[in-house]
Coordinates of C-alpha atoms in Angstrom, one line a residue:
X369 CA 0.0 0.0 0.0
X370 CA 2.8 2.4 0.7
X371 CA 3.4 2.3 -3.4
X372 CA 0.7 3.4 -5.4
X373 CA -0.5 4.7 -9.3
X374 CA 0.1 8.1 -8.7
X375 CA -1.7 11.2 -10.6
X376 CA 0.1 14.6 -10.2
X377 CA 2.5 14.4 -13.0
X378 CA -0.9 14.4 -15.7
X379 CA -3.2 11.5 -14.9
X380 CA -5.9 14.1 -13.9
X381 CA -9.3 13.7 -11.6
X382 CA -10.6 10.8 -13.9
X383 CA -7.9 8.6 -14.2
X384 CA -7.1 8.8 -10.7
X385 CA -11.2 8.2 -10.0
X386 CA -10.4 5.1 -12.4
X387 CA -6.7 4.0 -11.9
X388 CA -6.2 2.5 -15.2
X389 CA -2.4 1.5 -15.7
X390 CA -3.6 -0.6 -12.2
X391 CA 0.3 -0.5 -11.2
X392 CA 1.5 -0.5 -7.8
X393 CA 3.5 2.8 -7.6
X394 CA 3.3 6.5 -7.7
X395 CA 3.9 8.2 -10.8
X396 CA 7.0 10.5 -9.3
X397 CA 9.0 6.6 -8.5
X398 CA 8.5 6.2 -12.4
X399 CA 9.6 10.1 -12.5
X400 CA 12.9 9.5 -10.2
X401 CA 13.6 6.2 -11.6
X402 CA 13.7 7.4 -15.3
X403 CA 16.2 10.4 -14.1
X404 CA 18.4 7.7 -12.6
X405 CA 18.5 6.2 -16.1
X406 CA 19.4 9.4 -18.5
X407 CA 22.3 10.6 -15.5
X408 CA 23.6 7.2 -15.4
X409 CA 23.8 6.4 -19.2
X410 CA 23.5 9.8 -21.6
X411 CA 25.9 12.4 -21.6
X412 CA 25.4 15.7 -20.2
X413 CA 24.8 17.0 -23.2
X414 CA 21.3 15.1 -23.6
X415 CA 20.3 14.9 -20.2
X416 CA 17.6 18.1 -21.1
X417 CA 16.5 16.8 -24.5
X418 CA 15.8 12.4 -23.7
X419 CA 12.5 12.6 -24.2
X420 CA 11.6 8.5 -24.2
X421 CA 10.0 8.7 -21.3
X422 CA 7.0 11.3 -20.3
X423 CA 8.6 12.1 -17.3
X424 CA 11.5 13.9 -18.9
X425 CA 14.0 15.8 -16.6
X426 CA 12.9 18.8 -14.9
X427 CA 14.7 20.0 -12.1
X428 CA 17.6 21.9 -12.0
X429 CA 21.7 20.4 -12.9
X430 CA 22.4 20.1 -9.2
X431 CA 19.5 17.8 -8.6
X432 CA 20.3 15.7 -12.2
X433 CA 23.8 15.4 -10.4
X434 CA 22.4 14.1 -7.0
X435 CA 20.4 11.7 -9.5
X436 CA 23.8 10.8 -11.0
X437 CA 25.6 10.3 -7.8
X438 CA 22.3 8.0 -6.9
X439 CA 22.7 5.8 -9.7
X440 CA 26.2 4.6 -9.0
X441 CA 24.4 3.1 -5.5
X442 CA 22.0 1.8 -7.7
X443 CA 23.7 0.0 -9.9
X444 CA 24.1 -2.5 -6.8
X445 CA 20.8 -3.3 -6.2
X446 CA 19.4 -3.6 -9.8
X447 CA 21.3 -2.5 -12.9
X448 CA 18.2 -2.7 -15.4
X449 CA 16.7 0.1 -13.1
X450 CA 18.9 1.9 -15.1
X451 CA 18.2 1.1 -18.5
X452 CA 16.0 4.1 -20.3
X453 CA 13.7 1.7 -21.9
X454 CA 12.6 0.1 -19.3
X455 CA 9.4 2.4 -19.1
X456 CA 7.7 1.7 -15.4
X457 CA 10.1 -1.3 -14.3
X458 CA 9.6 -2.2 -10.8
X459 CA 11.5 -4.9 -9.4
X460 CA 11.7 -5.2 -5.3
X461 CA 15.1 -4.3 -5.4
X462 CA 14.4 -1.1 -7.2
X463 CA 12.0 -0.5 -4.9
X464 CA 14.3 -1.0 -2.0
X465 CA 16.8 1.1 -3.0
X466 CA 14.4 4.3 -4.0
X467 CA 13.2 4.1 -0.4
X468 CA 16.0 3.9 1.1
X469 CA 17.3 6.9 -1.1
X470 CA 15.0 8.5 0.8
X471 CA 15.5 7.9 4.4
X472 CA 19.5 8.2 4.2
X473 CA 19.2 11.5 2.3
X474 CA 16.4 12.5 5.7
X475 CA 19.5 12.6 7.8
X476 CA 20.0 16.0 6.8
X477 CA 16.9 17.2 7.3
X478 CA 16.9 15.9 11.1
X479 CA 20.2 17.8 11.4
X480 CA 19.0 21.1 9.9
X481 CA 15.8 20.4 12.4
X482 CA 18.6 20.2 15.4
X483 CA 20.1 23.7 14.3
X484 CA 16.4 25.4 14.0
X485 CA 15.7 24.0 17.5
X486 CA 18.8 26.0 18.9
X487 CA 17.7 29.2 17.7
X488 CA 14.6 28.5 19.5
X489 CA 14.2 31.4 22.2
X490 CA 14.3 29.7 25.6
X491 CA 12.0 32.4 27.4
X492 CA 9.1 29.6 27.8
X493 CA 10.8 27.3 30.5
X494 CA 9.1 24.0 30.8
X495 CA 9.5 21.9 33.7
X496 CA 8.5 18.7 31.6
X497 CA 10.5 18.1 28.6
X498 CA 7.5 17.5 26.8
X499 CA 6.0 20.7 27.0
X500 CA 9.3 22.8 25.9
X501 CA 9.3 24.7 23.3
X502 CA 12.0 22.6 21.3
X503 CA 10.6 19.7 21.7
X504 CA 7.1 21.0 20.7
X505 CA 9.1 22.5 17.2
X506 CA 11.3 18.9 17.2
X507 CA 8.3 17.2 16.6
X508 CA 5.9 19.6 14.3
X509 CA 8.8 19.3 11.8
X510 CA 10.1 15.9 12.2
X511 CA 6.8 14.6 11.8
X512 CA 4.9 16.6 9.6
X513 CA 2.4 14.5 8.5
X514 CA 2.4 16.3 5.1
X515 CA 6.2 15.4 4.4
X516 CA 5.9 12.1 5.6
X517 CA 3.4 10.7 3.0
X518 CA 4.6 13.6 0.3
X519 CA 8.0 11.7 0.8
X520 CA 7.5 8.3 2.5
X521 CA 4.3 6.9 1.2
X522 CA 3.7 8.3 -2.3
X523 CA 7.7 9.0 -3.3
X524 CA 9.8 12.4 -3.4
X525 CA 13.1 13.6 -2.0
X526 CA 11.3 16.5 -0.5
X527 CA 12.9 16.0 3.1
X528 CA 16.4 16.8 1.5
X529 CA 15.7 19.8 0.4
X530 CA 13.5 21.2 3.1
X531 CA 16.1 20.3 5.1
X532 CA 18.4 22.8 2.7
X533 CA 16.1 25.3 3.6
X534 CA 15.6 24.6 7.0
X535 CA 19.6 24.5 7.7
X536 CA 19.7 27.8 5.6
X537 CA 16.9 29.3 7.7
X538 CA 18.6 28.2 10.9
X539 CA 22.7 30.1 9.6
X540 CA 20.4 33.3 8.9
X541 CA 19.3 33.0 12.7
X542 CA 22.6 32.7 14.2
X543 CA 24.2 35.6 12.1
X544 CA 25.8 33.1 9.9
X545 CA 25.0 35.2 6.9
X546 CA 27.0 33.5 3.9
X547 CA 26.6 30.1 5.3
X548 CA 22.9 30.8 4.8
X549 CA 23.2 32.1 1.5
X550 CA 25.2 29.6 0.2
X551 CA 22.9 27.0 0.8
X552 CA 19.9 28.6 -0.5
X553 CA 21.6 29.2 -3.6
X554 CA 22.4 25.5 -3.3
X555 CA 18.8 24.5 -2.8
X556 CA 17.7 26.7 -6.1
X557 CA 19.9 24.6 -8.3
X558 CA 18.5 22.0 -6.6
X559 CA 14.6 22.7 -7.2
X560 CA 13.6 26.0 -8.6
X561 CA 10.3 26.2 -6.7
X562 CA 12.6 27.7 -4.2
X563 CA 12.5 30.6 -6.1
X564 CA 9.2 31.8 -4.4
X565 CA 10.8 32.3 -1.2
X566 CA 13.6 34.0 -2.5
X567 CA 12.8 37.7 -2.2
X568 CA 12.2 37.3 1.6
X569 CA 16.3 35.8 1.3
X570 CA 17.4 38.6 -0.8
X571 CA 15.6 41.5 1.6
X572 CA 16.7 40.2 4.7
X573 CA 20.6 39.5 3.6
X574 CA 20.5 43.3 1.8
X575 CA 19.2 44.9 5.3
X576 CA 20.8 43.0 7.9
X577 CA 24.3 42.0 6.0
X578 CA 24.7 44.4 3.5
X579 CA 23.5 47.3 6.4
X580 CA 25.9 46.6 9.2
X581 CA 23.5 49.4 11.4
X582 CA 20.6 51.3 12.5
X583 CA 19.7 54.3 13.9
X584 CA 18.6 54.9 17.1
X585 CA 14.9 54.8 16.0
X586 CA 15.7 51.7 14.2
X587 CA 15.8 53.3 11.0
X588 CA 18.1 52.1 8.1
X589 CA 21.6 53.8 8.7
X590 CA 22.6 53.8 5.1
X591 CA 26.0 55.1 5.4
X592 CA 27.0 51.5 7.1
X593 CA 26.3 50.1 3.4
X594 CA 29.3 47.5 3.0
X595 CA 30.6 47.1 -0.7
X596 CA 32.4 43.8 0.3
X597 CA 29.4 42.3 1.8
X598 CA 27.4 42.7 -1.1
X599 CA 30.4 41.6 -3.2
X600 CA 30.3 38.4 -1.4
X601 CA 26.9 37.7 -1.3
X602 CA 27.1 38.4 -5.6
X603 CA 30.5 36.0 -5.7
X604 CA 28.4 32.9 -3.6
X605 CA 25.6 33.8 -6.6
X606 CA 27.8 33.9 -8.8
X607 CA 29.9 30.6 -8.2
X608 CA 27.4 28.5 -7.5
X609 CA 25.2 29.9 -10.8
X610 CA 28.3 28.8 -12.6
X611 CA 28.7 25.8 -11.5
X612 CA 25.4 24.2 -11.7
X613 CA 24.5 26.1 -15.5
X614 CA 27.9 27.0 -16.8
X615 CA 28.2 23.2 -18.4
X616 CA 24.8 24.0 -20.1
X617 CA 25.8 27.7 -21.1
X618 CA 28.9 26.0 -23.1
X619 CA 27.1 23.9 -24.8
X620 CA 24.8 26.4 -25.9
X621 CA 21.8 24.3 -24.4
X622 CA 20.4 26.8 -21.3
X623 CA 17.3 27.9 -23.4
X624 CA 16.6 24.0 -23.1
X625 CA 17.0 23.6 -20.1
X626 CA 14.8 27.2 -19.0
X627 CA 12.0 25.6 -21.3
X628 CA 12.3 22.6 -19.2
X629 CA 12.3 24.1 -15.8
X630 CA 9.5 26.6 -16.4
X631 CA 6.7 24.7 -19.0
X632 CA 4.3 27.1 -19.1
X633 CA 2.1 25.2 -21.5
X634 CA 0.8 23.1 -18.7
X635 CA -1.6 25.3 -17.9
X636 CA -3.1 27.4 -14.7
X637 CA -3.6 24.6 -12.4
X638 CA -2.7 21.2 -11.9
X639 CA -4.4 17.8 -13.1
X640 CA -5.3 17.9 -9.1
X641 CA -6.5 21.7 -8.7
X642 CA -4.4 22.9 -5.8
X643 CA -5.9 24.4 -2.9
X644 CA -5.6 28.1 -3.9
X645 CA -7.1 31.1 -5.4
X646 CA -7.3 29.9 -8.8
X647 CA -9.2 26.8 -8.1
X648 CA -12.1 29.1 -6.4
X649 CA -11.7 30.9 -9.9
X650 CA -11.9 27.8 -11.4
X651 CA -14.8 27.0 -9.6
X652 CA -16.8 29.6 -10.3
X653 CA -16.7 29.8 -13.9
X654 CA -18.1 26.3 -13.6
X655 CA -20.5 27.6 -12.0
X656 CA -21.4 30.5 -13.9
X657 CA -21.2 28.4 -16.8
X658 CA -24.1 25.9 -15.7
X659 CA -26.1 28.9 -14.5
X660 CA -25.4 30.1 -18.0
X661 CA -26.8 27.3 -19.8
X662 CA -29.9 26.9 -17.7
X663 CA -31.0 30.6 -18.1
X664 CA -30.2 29.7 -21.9
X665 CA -27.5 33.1 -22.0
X666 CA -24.8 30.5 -23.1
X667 CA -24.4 28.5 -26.4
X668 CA -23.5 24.5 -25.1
X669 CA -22.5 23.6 -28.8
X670 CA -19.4 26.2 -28.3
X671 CA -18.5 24.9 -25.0
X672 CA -15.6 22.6 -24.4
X673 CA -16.3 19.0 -23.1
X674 CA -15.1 18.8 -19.4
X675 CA -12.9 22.0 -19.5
X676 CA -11.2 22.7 -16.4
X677 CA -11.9 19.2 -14.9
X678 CA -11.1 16.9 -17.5
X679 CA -7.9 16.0 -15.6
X680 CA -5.5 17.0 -18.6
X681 CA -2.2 19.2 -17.5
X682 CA -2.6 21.3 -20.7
X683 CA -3.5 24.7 -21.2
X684 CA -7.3 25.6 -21.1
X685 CA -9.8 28.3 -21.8
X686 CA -11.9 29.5 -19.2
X687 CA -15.8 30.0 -20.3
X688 CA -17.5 32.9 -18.5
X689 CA -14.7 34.4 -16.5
X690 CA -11.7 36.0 -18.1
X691 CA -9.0 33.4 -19.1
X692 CA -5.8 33.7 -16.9
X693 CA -2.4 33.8 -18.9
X694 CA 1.2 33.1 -16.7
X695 CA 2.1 37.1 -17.0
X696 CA -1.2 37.7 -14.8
X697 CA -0.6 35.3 -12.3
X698 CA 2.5 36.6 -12.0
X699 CA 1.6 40.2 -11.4
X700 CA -0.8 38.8 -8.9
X701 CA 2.2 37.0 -6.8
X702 CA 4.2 39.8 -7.3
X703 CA 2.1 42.3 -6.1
X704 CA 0.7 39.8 -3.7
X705 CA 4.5 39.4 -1.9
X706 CA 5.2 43.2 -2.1
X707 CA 3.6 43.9 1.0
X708 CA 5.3 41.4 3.0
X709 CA 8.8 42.9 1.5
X710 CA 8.3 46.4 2.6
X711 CA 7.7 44.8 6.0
X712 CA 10.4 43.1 6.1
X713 CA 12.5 46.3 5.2
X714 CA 10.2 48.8 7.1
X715 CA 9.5 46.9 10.2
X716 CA 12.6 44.4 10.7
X717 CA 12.2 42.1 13.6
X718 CA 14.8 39.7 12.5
X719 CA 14.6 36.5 12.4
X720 CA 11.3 36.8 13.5
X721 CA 10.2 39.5 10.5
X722 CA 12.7 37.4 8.1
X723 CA 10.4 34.1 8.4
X724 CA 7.3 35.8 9.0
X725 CA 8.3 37.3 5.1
X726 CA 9.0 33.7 4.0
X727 CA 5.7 32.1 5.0
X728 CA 4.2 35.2 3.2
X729 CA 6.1 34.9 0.1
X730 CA 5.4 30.5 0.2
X731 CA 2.0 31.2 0.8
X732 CA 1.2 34.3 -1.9
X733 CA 2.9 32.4 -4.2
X734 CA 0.5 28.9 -3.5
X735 CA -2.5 31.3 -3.4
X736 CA -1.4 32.8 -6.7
X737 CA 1.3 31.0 -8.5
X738 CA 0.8 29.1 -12.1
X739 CA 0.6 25.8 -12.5
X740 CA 1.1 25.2 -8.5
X741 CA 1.5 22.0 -7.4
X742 CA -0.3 20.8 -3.9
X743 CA 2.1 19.7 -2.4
X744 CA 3.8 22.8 -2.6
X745 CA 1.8 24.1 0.6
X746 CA 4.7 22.2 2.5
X747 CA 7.0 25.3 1.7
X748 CA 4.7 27.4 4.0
X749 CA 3.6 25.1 6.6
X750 CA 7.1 24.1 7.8
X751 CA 8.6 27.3 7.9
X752 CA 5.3 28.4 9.8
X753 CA 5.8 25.9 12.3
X754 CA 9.4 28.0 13.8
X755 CA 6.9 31.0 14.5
X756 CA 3.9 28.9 15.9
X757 CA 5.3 27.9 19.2
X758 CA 6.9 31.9 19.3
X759 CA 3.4 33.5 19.7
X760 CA -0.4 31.7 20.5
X761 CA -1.9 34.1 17.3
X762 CA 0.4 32.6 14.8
X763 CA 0.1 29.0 16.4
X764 CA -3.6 29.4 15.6
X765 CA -2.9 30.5 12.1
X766 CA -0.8 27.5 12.0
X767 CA -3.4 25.2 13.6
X768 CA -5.4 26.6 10.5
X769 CA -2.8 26.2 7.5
X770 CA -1.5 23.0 8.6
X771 CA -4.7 20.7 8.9
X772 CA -6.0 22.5 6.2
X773 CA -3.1 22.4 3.7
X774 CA -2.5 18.3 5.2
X775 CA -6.3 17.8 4.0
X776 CA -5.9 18.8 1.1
X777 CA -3.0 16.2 0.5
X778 CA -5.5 13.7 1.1
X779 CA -6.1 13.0 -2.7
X780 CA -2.6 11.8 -3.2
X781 CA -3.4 8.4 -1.4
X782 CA -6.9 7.5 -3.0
X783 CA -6.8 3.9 -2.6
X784 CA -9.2 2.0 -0.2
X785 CA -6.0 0.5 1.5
X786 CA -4.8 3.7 2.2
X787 CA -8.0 5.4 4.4
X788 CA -7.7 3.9 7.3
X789 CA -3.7 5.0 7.2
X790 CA -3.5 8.8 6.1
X791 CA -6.8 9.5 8.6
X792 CA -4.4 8.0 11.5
X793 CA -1.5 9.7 10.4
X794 CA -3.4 13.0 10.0
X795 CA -4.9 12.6 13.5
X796 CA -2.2 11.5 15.6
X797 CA 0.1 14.9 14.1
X798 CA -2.9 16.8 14.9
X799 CA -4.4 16.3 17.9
X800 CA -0.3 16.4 19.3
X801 CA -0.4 20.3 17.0
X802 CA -3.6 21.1 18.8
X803 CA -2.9 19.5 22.4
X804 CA 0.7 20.8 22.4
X805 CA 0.5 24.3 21.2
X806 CA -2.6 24.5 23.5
X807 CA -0.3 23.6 26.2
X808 CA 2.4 25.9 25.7
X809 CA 0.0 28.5 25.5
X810 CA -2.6 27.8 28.6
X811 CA -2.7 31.1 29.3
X812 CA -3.7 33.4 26.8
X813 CA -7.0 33.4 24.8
X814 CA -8.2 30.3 22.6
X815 CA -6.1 29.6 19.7
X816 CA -9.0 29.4 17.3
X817 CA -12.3 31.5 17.6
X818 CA -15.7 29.7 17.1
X819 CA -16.0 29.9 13.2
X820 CA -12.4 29.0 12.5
X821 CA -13.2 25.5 14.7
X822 CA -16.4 24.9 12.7
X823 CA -14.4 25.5 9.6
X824 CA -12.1 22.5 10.0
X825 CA -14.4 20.4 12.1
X826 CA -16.6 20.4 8.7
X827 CA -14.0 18.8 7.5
X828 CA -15.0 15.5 8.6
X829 CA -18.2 15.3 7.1
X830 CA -16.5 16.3 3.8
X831 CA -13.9 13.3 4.0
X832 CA -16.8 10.9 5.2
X833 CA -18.3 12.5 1.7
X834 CA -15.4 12.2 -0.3
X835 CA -14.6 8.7 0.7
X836 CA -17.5 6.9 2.0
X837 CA -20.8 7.9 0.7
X838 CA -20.2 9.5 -3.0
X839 CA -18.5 5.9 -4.5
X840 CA -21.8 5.0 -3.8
X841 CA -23.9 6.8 -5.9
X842 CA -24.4 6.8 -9.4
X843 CA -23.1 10.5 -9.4
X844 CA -19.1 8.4 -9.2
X845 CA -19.6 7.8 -13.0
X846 CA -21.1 10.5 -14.4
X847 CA -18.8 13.2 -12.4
X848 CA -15.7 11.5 -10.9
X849 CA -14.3 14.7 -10.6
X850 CA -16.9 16.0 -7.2
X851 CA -14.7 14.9 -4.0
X852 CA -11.9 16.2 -5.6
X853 CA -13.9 19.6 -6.9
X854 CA -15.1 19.5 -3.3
X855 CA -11.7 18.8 -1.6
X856 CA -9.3 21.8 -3.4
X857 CA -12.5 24.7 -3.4
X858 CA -12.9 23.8 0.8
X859 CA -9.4 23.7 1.4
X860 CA -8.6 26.9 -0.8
X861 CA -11.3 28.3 1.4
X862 CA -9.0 27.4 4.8
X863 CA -5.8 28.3 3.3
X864 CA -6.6 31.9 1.5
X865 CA -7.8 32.3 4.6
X866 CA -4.8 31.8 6.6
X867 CA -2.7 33.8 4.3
X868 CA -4.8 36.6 4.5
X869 CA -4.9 36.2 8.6
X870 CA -1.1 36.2 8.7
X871 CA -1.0 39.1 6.5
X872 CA -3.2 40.9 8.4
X873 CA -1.6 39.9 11.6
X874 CA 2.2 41.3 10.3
X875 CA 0.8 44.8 8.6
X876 CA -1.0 45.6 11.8
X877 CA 1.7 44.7 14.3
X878 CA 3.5 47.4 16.7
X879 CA 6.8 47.1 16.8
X880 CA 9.0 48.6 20.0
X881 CA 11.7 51.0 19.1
X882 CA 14.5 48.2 21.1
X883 CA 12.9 45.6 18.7
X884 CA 13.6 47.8 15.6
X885 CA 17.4 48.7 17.2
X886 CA 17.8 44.8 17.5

């Protein structure tokens, strides 16, 4: 059960509904094994242009070399794992080794958890060990139920790179400026959806490296501007740019590899509509479009068949509502961030203001970002969980985002064996989210008011919905597509909603004139 027909790479809402390959793995193990192949066998040169294989490479050189350096373990445990033809081979030795790929390259991420646990502030003493702070933040991370069946049950490397992040997160905290820099620009070359977080990177190293000081109001002193910082910063750019694209650059193939990172011609949204702004958009064109043809104001003949929710990661033409191009959603996450940018600048807090930036950036980028995958809510939710045990109003933002955003995950394991495991999983991480952070803070005012509790309690009779009674009704073969409709438009409900709660939370906050001087 803990390998299954996956369909976030193009199956779509109806072949997911009917699982017709009838295979026993996710589509991303076919994904990681056929990258294994092109590393080990092909030359550089043809690494971005093998195209046997639907799932042709797609990430960045420094993951293609990771790949590479994989395959040379490989090799060990099954050779004609390697072997390009072999479309969707699967022997129990290539399953062996792909999971345990996975759990030795975790190590890192439970180090860079370690380092974020020391920059925890230790204001909130705890007599039992269970209740500290750390421990509380140990275990929100470690097991986040979202990267455990993201990474352990369907199949990605996801725990690697977070970890990248995480240990990058944790240098920024302890004043370790070009440590942290480095290995951001590490983790882009690794996966470029890292990108979205960068302009909270860039803002933070310009004002607190770059600016060695402040006034005495807290105000930028701009005459502390230090050329050599910024000259460092630019080399550690620089190099590391160089060294992950320059190969491709000589051999005159980065346009390839650009096409390949960014393929725009898959359209606004997912096969699986992720939880965000777009799929309410979505929604309500369909909407609009059914009023439409009942009150006879639309023409059905001109109409496509199943647009929108035909499961098809291609490009597609809205019916009512304005049609949404990759330049508007990109002024929409642009001006979307901006916000939390002049924040960070305006009103610096630190590390505090630095990750509260990040899990700004994550989120408006997931809210409002083309083509976004779901399981890209991870790249808020983590980061989120450093800030939820500092303060009880952003643990309940985080109580909000986090069951929400794991919800919504819920698609990726649709088989019947697989219930009764992702609703333990999802309960046992959070009732310990809402018992522990409840603990910690005991004293101040309810994490969540009385709407926000009804909002994710309504959850249950949605899954009991989803699962349980719609396979039961005719309606599963006329509109497969419902319990997922009905899963991304709820959760895009719970998760705008957050975003908008923490923005609102971070524009209206005071900040002390010995905050700003720190």
């Amino acid at each position: 059960a803990s390998l299954r027909t996956g369909w976030d790479g193009g199956g779509g809402w109806c072949r997911a509904a009917a699982n017709p390959r009838g295979v026993g793995y996710s589509t991303d193990f076919e994904v990681h094994r056929n990258w294994l192949a092109i590393t080990h066998n092909l030359p550089l040169s043809q690494w971005y242009y093998e195209a046997t294989s639907e799932w042709t490479l797609d990430y960045p050189p420094f993951f293609a070399w990771f790949e590479y350096a994989l395959s040379h373990i490989a090799k060990y445990f099954d050779p004609q794992m390697l072997v390009v033809e072999n479309l969707n081979y699967a022997s129990h030795a290539t399953i062996l080794f792909q999971r345990l790929s996975v759990i030795f390259a975790d190590t890192l991420f439970i180090y860079a958890v370690h380092e974020c646990c020391r920059c925890v502030n230790g204001k909130r003493a705890a007599k039992d060990i269970l209740e500290k702070p750390t421990f509380i933040l140990a275990v929100l991370l470690l097991w986040n139920f979202g990267l455990l069946i993201v990474d352990h049950i369907h199949f990605q490397y996801n725990g690697f790179l977070f970890g990248l992040m995480l240990l990058s997160v944790a240098r920024l905290c302890q004043k370790r400026y070009l440590e942290g820099a480095l290995l951001f620009a590490v983790l882009l070359h690794f996966k470029h959806i890292y990108i979205y977080v960068a302009p909270a990177y860039g803002i933070y190293l310009l004002r607190s490296y770059c600016f060695t000081a402040n006034n005495a109001d807290g105000s930028l002193k701009w005459r502390s501007f230090s050329f050599l910082h910024v000259t460092l910063l630019g080399l550690i750019v620089c190099l590391v740019s160089a060294l992950s694209l320059g190969p491709f650059l000589v051999l005159g193939q980065l346009p390839q590899v650009i096409s390949r990172l960014f393929p725009f011609k898959r359209g606004l949204c997912h096969a699986y509509w992720a939880p965000n702004f777009w799929a309410l958009y979505n929604a309500l064109d369909k909407a609009l479009t059914i009023l439409g043809l009942k009150c006879n104001f639309l023409d059905g003949t001109k109409i496509p068949k199943a647009s929108m929710t035909g499961g098809l990661v291609q490009e597609f033409q809205h019916t009512v509502l304005p049609s949404v191009t990759p330049l508007a959603t990109l002024i929409c996450t642009f001006i979307a961030i901006l916000p939390s940018v002049f924040c960070l600048w305006f009103k610096p807090q630190g590390p505090r203001g630095f990750l509260q930036c990040l899990v700004l950036c994550a989120l408006s980028s997931f809210v409002f970002g083309w083509h976004v995958h779901e399981k890209a809510i991870l790249l808020a939710i983590l980061p989120l969980s450093l800030l939820s045990i500092q303060r009880a109003k952003d643990a309940g933002i985080y109580l909000i985002l986090a069951t929400t955003g794991h919800f919504s995950l819920f698609p990726l394991l649709f088989t019947a064996s697989e219930l009764p495991i992702k609703i333990l999983l999802m309960l046992l991480f959070t009732v310990y989210s809402f018992s522990s952070l409840k603990s910690l803070f005991r004293r101040e005012k309810p994490l969540l008011n009385w709407l926000e509790t009804i909002y994710l309690i309504q959850l249950v009779p949605l899954e009991i919905f989803c699962e349980i009674i719609f396979p039961l009704t005719p309606w599963k073969w006329h509109f497969p597509f419902v319990p997922l409709l009905l899963t991304s438009v709820y959760c895009a409900l719970g998760i705008t909603y957050a975003w908008l709660k923490l923005y609102l939370s971070v524009l209206t906050e005071r900040i002390s004139v010995r905050q700003k001087a720190e």
